[in-house]
mmCIF file of C-alpha atoms in Angstrom:
data_model
loop_
_atom_site.group_PDB
_atom_site.id
_atom_site.type_symbol
_atom_site.label_atom_id
_atom_site.label_comp_id
_atom_site.label_asym_id
_atom_site.label_seq_id
_atom_site.Cartn_x
_atom_site.Cartn_y
_atom_site.Cartn_z
ATOM 1 C CA MET A 1 -8.052 43.795 80.379
ATOM 2 C CA ILE A 2 -11.042 43.334 82.687
ATOM 3 C CA THR A 3 -11.720 39.639 83.269
ATOM 4 C CA ILE A 4 -15.278 38.375 82.799
ATOM 5 C CA LYS A 5 -15.960 35.632 85.347
ATOM 6 C CA ASN A 6 -17.694 32.412 84.368
ATOM 7 C CA LYS A 7 -20.313 30.632 86.451
ATOM 8 C CA VAL A 8 -17.804 28.483 88.366
ATOM 9 C CA ALA A 9 -15.622 31.461 89.243
ATOM 10 C CA ILE A 10 -18.649 33.454 90.378
ATOM 11 C CA GLN A 11 -19.857 30.637 92.624
ATOM 12 C CA LYS A 12 -16.441 30.468 94.283
ATOM 13 C CA MET A 13 -16.365 34.225 94.809
ATOM 14 C CA GLU A 14 -19.876 34.106 96.262
ATOM 15 C CA THR A 15 -18.739 31.483 98.753
ATOM 16 C CA ALA A 16 -15.619 33.460 99.654
ATOM 17 C CA GLY A 17 -17.713 36.609 100.148
ATOM 18 C CA ALA A 18 -20.342 34.929 102.318
ATOM 19 C CA LEU A 19 -17.720 33.293 104.551
ATOM 20 C CA LEU A 20 -15.839 36.558 104.917
ATOM 21 C CA ALA A 21 -19.030 38.456 105.744
ATOM 22 C CA ASN A 22 -19.766 35.987 108.530
ATOM 23 C CA ILE A 23 -16.314 36.523 110.008
ATOM 24 C CA PHE A 24 -16.833 40.283 109.956
ATOM 25 C CA ASN A 25 -20.192 39.842 111.633
ATOM 26 C CA ASP A 26 -18.456 38.086 114.526
ATOM 27 C CA VAL A 27 -15.333 40.264 114.786
ATOM 28 C CA SER A 28 -17.367 43.134 116.224
ATOM 29 C CA LYS A 29 -17.395 41.421 119.620
ATOM 30 C CA LEU A 30 -13.610 41.851 119.803
ATOM 31 C CA ILE A 31 -13.726 45.628 119.387
ATOM 32 C CA VAL A 32 -13.384 46.542 123.059
ATOM 33 C CA PRO A 33 -10.957 48.636 125.125
ATOM 34 C CA GLY A 34 -7.747 46.851 126.062
ATOM 35 C CA ILE A 35 -7.404 44.449 123.145
ATOM 36 C CA ASN A 36 -4.501 45.015 120.787
ATOM 37 C CA THR A 37 -4.760 44.849 117.025
ATOM 38 C CA LEU A 38 -2.376 41.898 116.762
ATOM 39 C CA GLU A 39 -4.805 39.861 118.876
ATOM 40 C CA ILE A 40 -7.618 40.788 116.500
ATOM 41 C CA ASP A 41 -5.492 39.759 113.519
ATOM 42 C CA ALA A 42 -4.711 36.406 115.181
ATOM 43 C CA TRP A 43 -8.422 35.791 115.748
ATOM 44 C CA ILE A 44 -9.176 36.602 112.100
ATOM 45 C CA GLU A 45 -6.412 34.232 110.953
ATOM 46 C CA ASP A 46 -7.916 31.458 113.050
ATOM 47 C CA GLN A 47 -11.368 32.122 111.588
ATOM 48 C CA LEU A 48 -10.033 32.064 108.035
ATOM 49 C CA LYS A 49 -8.499 28.643 108.661
ATOM 50 C CA LYS A 50 -11.732 27.330 110.194
ATOM 51 C CA HIS A 51 -13.659 28.403 107.092
ATOM 52 C CA ASP A 52 -11.094 27.064 104.588
ATOM 53 C CA LEU A 53 -10.242 30.568 103.432
ATOM 54 C CA ILE A 54 -6.725 31.484 102.336
ATOM 55 C CA SER A 55 -5.404 34.928 103.223
ATOM 56 C CA ARG A 56 -4.397 36.913 100.150
ATOM 57 C CA MET A 57 -2.817 39.636 102.268
ATOM 58 C CA LYS A 58 -0.308 37.555 104.203
ATOM 59 C CA GLY A 59 2.807 37.302 102.070
ATOM 60 C CA TYR A 60 1.699 40.019 99.636
ATOM 61 C CA LYS A 61 4.860 42.070 98.973
ATOM 62 C CA GLY A 62 6.217 40.729 102.261
ATOM 63 C CA TYR A 63 3.202 41.668 104.386
ATOM 64 C CA LYS A 64 3.079 39.492 107.530
ATOM 65 C CA HIS A 65 -0.578 39.592 108.566
ATOM 66 C CA VAL A 66 -4.008 38.466 107.350
ATOM 67 C CA SER A 67 -5.658 41.824 107.948
ATOM 68 C CA CYS A 68 -5.003 45.531 107.869
ATOM 69 C CA ILE A 69 -6.293 47.268 111.001
ATOM 70 C CA SER A 70 -6.215 51.058 110.871
ATOM 71 C CA LEU A 71 -6.996 53.326 113.818
ATOM 72 C CA ASN A 72 -8.350 56.864 113.820
ATOM 73 C CA ASP A 73 -6.217 58.997 111.445
ATOM 74 C CA GLU A 74 -4.867 55.855 109.774
ATOM 75 C CA VAL A 75 -6.793 55.537 106.515
ATOM 76 C CA VAL A 76 -5.782 52.074 105.285
ATOM 77 C CA HIS A 77 -3.038 49.425 105.530
ATOM 78 C CA GLY A 78 -2.504 49.718 109.280
ATOM 79 C CA ILE A 79 -0.199 46.922 110.508
ATOM 80 C CA PRO A 80 -1.519 44.839 113.437
ATOM 81 C CA SER A 81 0.660 45.316 116.509
ATOM 82 C CA LYS A 82 0.824 44.499 120.213
ATOM 83 C CA SER A 83 1.491 48.176 120.833
ATOM 84 C CA LYS A 84 -1.766 49.301 119.193
ATOM 85 C CA ILE A 85 -4.240 48.875 122.034
ATOM 86 C CA LEU A 86 -7.858 49.864 121.502
ATOM 87 C CA ALA A 87 -9.193 52.624 123.725
ATOM 88 C CA LYS A 88 -12.599 54.194 124.209
ATOM 89 C CA ASN A 89 -13.726 56.351 121.265
ATOM 90 C CA ASP A 90 -11.277 54.804 118.790
ATOM 91 C CA LEU A 91 -12.429 54.450 115.187
ATOM 92 C CA VAL A 92 -11.226 51.073 113.878
ATOM 93 C CA LYS A 93 -11.080 50.015 110.221
ATOM 94 C CA ILE A 94 -10.541 46.330 109.414
ATOM 95 C CA ASP A 95 -9.728 45.170 105.883
ATOM 96 C CA VAL A 96 -9.414 41.503 104.851
ATOM 97 C CA CYS A 97 -8.962 39.779 101.501
ATOM 98 C CA ALA A 98 -9.210 35.980 101.360
ATOM 99 C CA SER A 99 -9.878 33.325 98.753
ATOM 100 C CA TRP A 100 -11.915 30.133 98.605
ATOM 101 C CA LYS A 101 -10.697 27.598 96.046
ATOM 102 C CA ASP A 102 -8.484 30.261 94.439
ATOM 103 C CA TYR A 103 -11.095 33.017 94.065
ATOM 104 C CA CYS A 104 -11.040 36.126 96.221
ATOM 105 C CA ALA A 105 -13.361 38.358 98.178
ATOM 106 C CA ASP A 106 -12.221 41.658 99.700
ATOM 107 C CA MET A 107 -14.043 43.498 102.459
ATOM 108 C CA ALA A 108 -13.552 46.369 104.926
ATOM 109 C CA ARG A 109 -15.705 47.759 107.719
ATOM 110 C CA CYS A 110 -15.535 50.472 110.387
ATOM 111 C CA PHE A 111 -16.060 49.822 114.090
ATOM 112 C CA PHE A 112 -16.349 52.060 117.131
ATOM 113 C CA VAL A 113 -14.833 51.386 120.526
ATOM 114 C CA GLY A 114 -17.716 52.393 122.761
ATOM 115 C CA GLU A 115 -20.092 55.167 121.716
ATOM 116 C CA ALA A 116 -18.832 57.374 118.901
ATOM 117 C CA PRO A 117 -19.396 61.147 118.798
ATOM 118 C CA LYS A 118 -22.073 62.325 116.374
ATOM 119 C CA GLN A 119 -19.599 63.726 113.848
ATOM 120 C CA ILE A 120 -17.652 60.447 113.670
ATOM 121 C CA LYS A 121 -20.851 58.448 113.248
ATOM 122 C CA GLU A 122 -21.752 60.746 110.383
ATOM 123 C CA LEU A 123 -18.327 60.227 108.784
ATOM 124 C CA VAL A 124 -18.821 56.472 108.772
ATOM 125 C CA GLU A 125 -22.422 56.675 107.620
ATOM 126 C CA VAL A 126 -21.428 58.866 104.683
ATOM 127 C CA ALA A 127 -18.670 56.401 103.752
ATOM 128 C CA LYS A 128 -21.210 53.573 103.786
ATOM 129 C CA CYS A 129 -23.708 55.613 101.801
ATOM 130 C CA ALA A 130 -21.026 56.535 99.264
ATOM 131 C CA LEU A 131 -20.230 52.841 98.867
ATOM 132 C CA ASP A 132 -23.903 52.112 98.233
ATOM 133 C CA LYS A 133 -24.127 54.968 95.736
ATOM 134 C CA GLY A 134 -21.128 53.617 93.876
ATOM 135 C CA ILE A 135 -22.522 50.093 93.878
ATOM 136 C CA SER A 136 -25.832 51.367 92.508
ATOM 137 C CA LYS A 137 -23.997 52.530 89.387
ATOM 138 C CA ALA A 138 -22.277 49.163 88.823
ATOM 139 C CA ILE A 139 -24.793 48.098 86.188
ATOM 140 C CA VAL A 140 -24.520 46.725 82.671
ATOM 141 C CA GLY A 141 -24.041 49.507 80.124
ATOM 142 C CA ASN A 142 -22.737 52.130 82.533
ATOM 143 C CA ARG A 143 -19.172 53.407 82.379
ATOM 144 C CA LEU A 144 -16.632 52.710 85.104
ATOM 145 C CA SER A 145 -16.367 56.373 86.079
ATOM 146 C CA ASP A 146 -20.111 56.438 86.815
ATOM 147 C CA VAL A 147 -19.228 54.431 89.938
ATOM 148 C CA SER A 148 -16.422 56.844 90.850
ATOM 149 C CA ALA A 149 -18.489 59.975 90.288
ATOM 150 C CA ALA A 150 -21.362 58.700 92.447
ATOM 151 C CA ILE A 151 -18.967 58.022 95.323
ATOM 152 C CA GLN A 152 -17.377 61.456 95.093
ATOM 153 C CA GLU A 153 -20.704 63.279 94.878
ATOM 154 C CA GLU A 154 -22.031 61.640 98.050
ATOM 155 C CA ILE A 155 -18.872 62.358 100.034
ATOM 156 C CA GLU A 156 -18.335 65.939 98.964
ATOM 157 C CA LYS A 157 -21.949 67.029 99.337
ATOM 158 C CA ASN A 158 -21.529 66.080 102.999
ATOM 159 C CA LYS A 159 -18.317 68.141 103.249
ATOM 160 C CA PHE A 160 -15.868 65.276 103.743
ATOM 161 C CA GLY A 161 -12.624 64.621 101.892
ATOM 162 C CA VAL A 162 -12.195 61.986 99.153
ATOM 163 C CA VAL A 163 -8.807 60.245 99.301
ATOM 164 C CA ARG A 164 -7.165 60.438 95.867
ATOM 165 C CA ASP A 165 -3.998 58.387 96.340
ATOM 166 C CA PHE A 166 -5.645 54.974 96.795
ATOM 167 C CA ALA A 167 -8.495 53.278 94.973
ATOM 168 C CA GLY A 168 -10.643 50.206 94.525
ATOM 169 C CA HIS A 169 -9.836 47.522 91.974
ATOM 170 C CA GLY A 170 -10.938 44.546 89.993
ATOM 171 C CA ILE A 171 -10.815 41.238 91.822
ATOM 172 C CA GLY A 172 -11.009 37.536 91.008
ATOM 173 C CA LYS A 173 -8.222 34.975 91.016
ATOM 174 C CA LYS A 174 -5.956 37.818 92.083
ATOM 175 C CA MET A 175 -6.589 40.258 94.915
ATOM 176 C CA HIS A 176 -5.812 43.172 92.582
ATOM 177 C CA GLU A 177 -6.945 42.974 88.974
ATOM 178 C CA GLU A 178 -7.832 45.570 86.371
ATOM 179 C CA PRO A 179 -9.386 48.079 86.473
ATOM 180 C CA GLU A 180 -8.432 50.670 89.079
ATOM 181 C CA ILE A 181 -11.629 52.127 90.545
ATOM 182 C CA LEU A 182 -11.124 55.700 91.683
ATOM 183 C CA ASN A 183 -13.342 57.277 94.314
ATOM 184 C CA TYR A 184 -13.616 60.503 92.320
ATOM 185 C CA GLY A 185 -14.140 61.532 88.711
ATOM 186 C CA VAL A 186 -16.671 62.625 86.127
ATOM 187 C CA PRO A 187 -19.348 60.234 84.838
ATOM 188 C CA GLY A 188 -19.356 58.675 81.400
ATOM 189 C CA LYS A 189 -15.686 57.757 81.166
ATOM 190 C CA GLY A 190 -13.759 54.495 81.058
ATOM 191 C CA PRO A 191 -14.728 50.944 80.118
ATOM 192 C CA VAL A 192 -18.345 49.921 79.590
ATOM 193 C CA LEU A 193 -19.505 47.639 82.405
ATOM 194 C CA ARG A 194 -20.514 44.095 81.479
ATOM 195 C CA ALA A 195 -22.111 41.190 83.303
ATOM 196 C CA GLY A 196 -19.532 38.959 84.948
ATOM 197 C CA MET A 197 -17.169 41.760 85.984
ATOM 198 C CA THR A 198 -16.230 41.755 89.671
ATOM 199 C CA PHE A 199 -15.003 44.804 91.543
ATOM 200 C CA ALA A 200 -13.751 45.683 95.014
ATOM 201 C CA ILE A 201 -15.282 49.112 95.577
ATOM 202 C CA GLU A 202 -13.834 50.959 98.559
ATOM 203 C CA PRO A 203 -14.444 54.598 99.477
ATOM 204 C CA MET A 204 -11.799 56.148 101.739
ATOM 205 C CA ILE A 205 -12.927 59.429 103.230
ATOM 206 C CA THR A 206 -11.595 61.955 105.722
ATOM 207 C CA LEU A 207 -12.998 64.346 108.258
ATOM 208 C CA GLY A 208 -10.596 67.015 107.015
ATOM 209 C CA ASN A 209 -8.304 67.390 104.023
ATOM 210 C CA TYR A 210 -7.985 64.436 101.641
ATOM 211 C CA GLU A 211 -4.163 64.494 101.517
ATOM 212 C CA VAL A 212 -2.433 61.403 102.959
ATOM 213 C CA TYR A 213 1.063 60.005 103.410
ATOM 214 C CA ILE A 214 2.671 56.589 103.911
ATOM 215 C CA CYS A 215 4.415 56.049 107.234
ATOM 216 C CA LYS A 216 7.994 54.865 107.654
ATOM 217 C CA ASP A 217 6.779 51.266 108.054
ATOM 218 C CA GLY A 218 6.061 51.327 104.315
ATOM 219 C CA TRP A 219 2.408 50.362 104.729
ATOM 220 C CA THR A 220 0.302 52.517 107.052
ATOM 221 C CA VAL A 221 -1.460 55.399 105.309
ATOM 222 C CA LYS A 222 -2.366 58.406 107.463
ATOM 223 C CA THR A 223 -4.134 61.704 106.876
ATOM 224 C CA ALA A 224 -1.697 64.588 106.518
ATOM 225 C CA ASP A 225 -3.754 66.847 108.799
ATOM 226 C CA LYS A 226 -4.311 64.090 111.419
ATOM 227 C CA SER A 227 -8.066 64.107 110.834
ATOM 228 C CA LEU A 228 -10.028 60.889 111.284
ATOM 229 C CA ALA A 229 -10.693 58.663 108.290
ATOM 230 C CA ALA A 230 -13.247 56.009 107.348
ATOM 231 C CA HIS A 231 -12.850 53.087 104.948
ATOM 232 C CA VAL A 232 -15.481 50.597 103.790
ATOM 233 C CA GLU A 233 -15.285 48.007 101.025
ATOM 234 C CA ASP A 234 -17.396 45.362 99.314
ATOM 235 C CA THR A 235 -16.817 42.860 96.542
ATOM 236 C CA VAL A 236 -19.455 43.360 93.845
ATOM 237 C CA LEU A 237 -20.549 41.265 90.880
ATOM 238 C CA ILE A 238 -22.210 42.918 87.894
ATOM 239 C CA THR A 239 -25.195 40.908 86.657
ATOM 240 C CA GLU A 240 -27.867 41.457 84.033
ATOM 241 C CA ASN A 241 -30.275 42.156 86.920
ATOM 242 C CA GLY A 242 -28.087 44.702 88.686
ATOM 243 C CA PRO A 243 -25.145 44.631 91.088
ATOM 244 C CA LYS A 244 -24.824 41.755 93.532
ATOM 245 C CA VAL A 245 -22.810 42.399 96.694
ATOM 246 C CA LEU A 246 -20.896 39.247 97.557
ATOM 247 C CA THR A 247 -19.615 40.412 100.963
ATOM 248 C CA ARG A 248 -22.912 41.124 102.690
ATOM 249 C CA LEU A 249 -25.084 38.667 104.560
ATOM 250 C CA SER A 250 -28.121 40.247 102.861
ATOM 251 C CA VAL A 251 -26.915 38.407 99.692
ATOM 252 C CA SER A 252 -27.555 40.987 97.003
ATOM 253 C CA ARG A 253 -28.383 44.586 96.198
ATOM 254 C CA GLU A 254 -30.174 45.274 92.946
ATOM 255 C CA ASN A 255 -31.164 48.564 91.405
#
């Protein structure tokens, strides 16, 4: 069942999203050669505490960190480590889910170490555009797969791969709630969208083939063909006036 959030829950999620967006705005200054991903995770943990946010990743199924930091051909769920040291031209994906007064916001962004090649910039821009296209379909009366189909169309028309094995999700009191939000599909299928639903929409796209695998650490997801991958995510509220993005400093996006 998809939970419809009341006014109090929505206000808490809005606060969580705004605080998380501010942290992401500041984390960009850490994305420099020589820093390791465990140091970035430690900084994020400190920022969460300063903003009264509770990590919903740390402790989840035994996970030991407040963020997932994935490099280059790592798609998602990269484990922060002292041995993962950023170098020039790295593509870095940071994913954080945290709650404020028991209600969650989930967010992911891509960062470049130095100046990225044109093709990699395009990969990230298409991921961001696909996210926006999906969000634009998160309106009252649409079907859930309208979001999925819009994401897939944007990615594939630009000749990138759409990861099939992982998806977005509902979000609220729990980090993962119903429904699962695929990044591919045909429009007009699934539940009808209603005001008060909240989703974490997160395109995962690849420069090459979309096939992925989970590493021996049990978490890190990599592309099978070693191609680079991009991952972006926002927490979105469906309102009668259109979708409202809770994890952007620009407050809302309506269509």
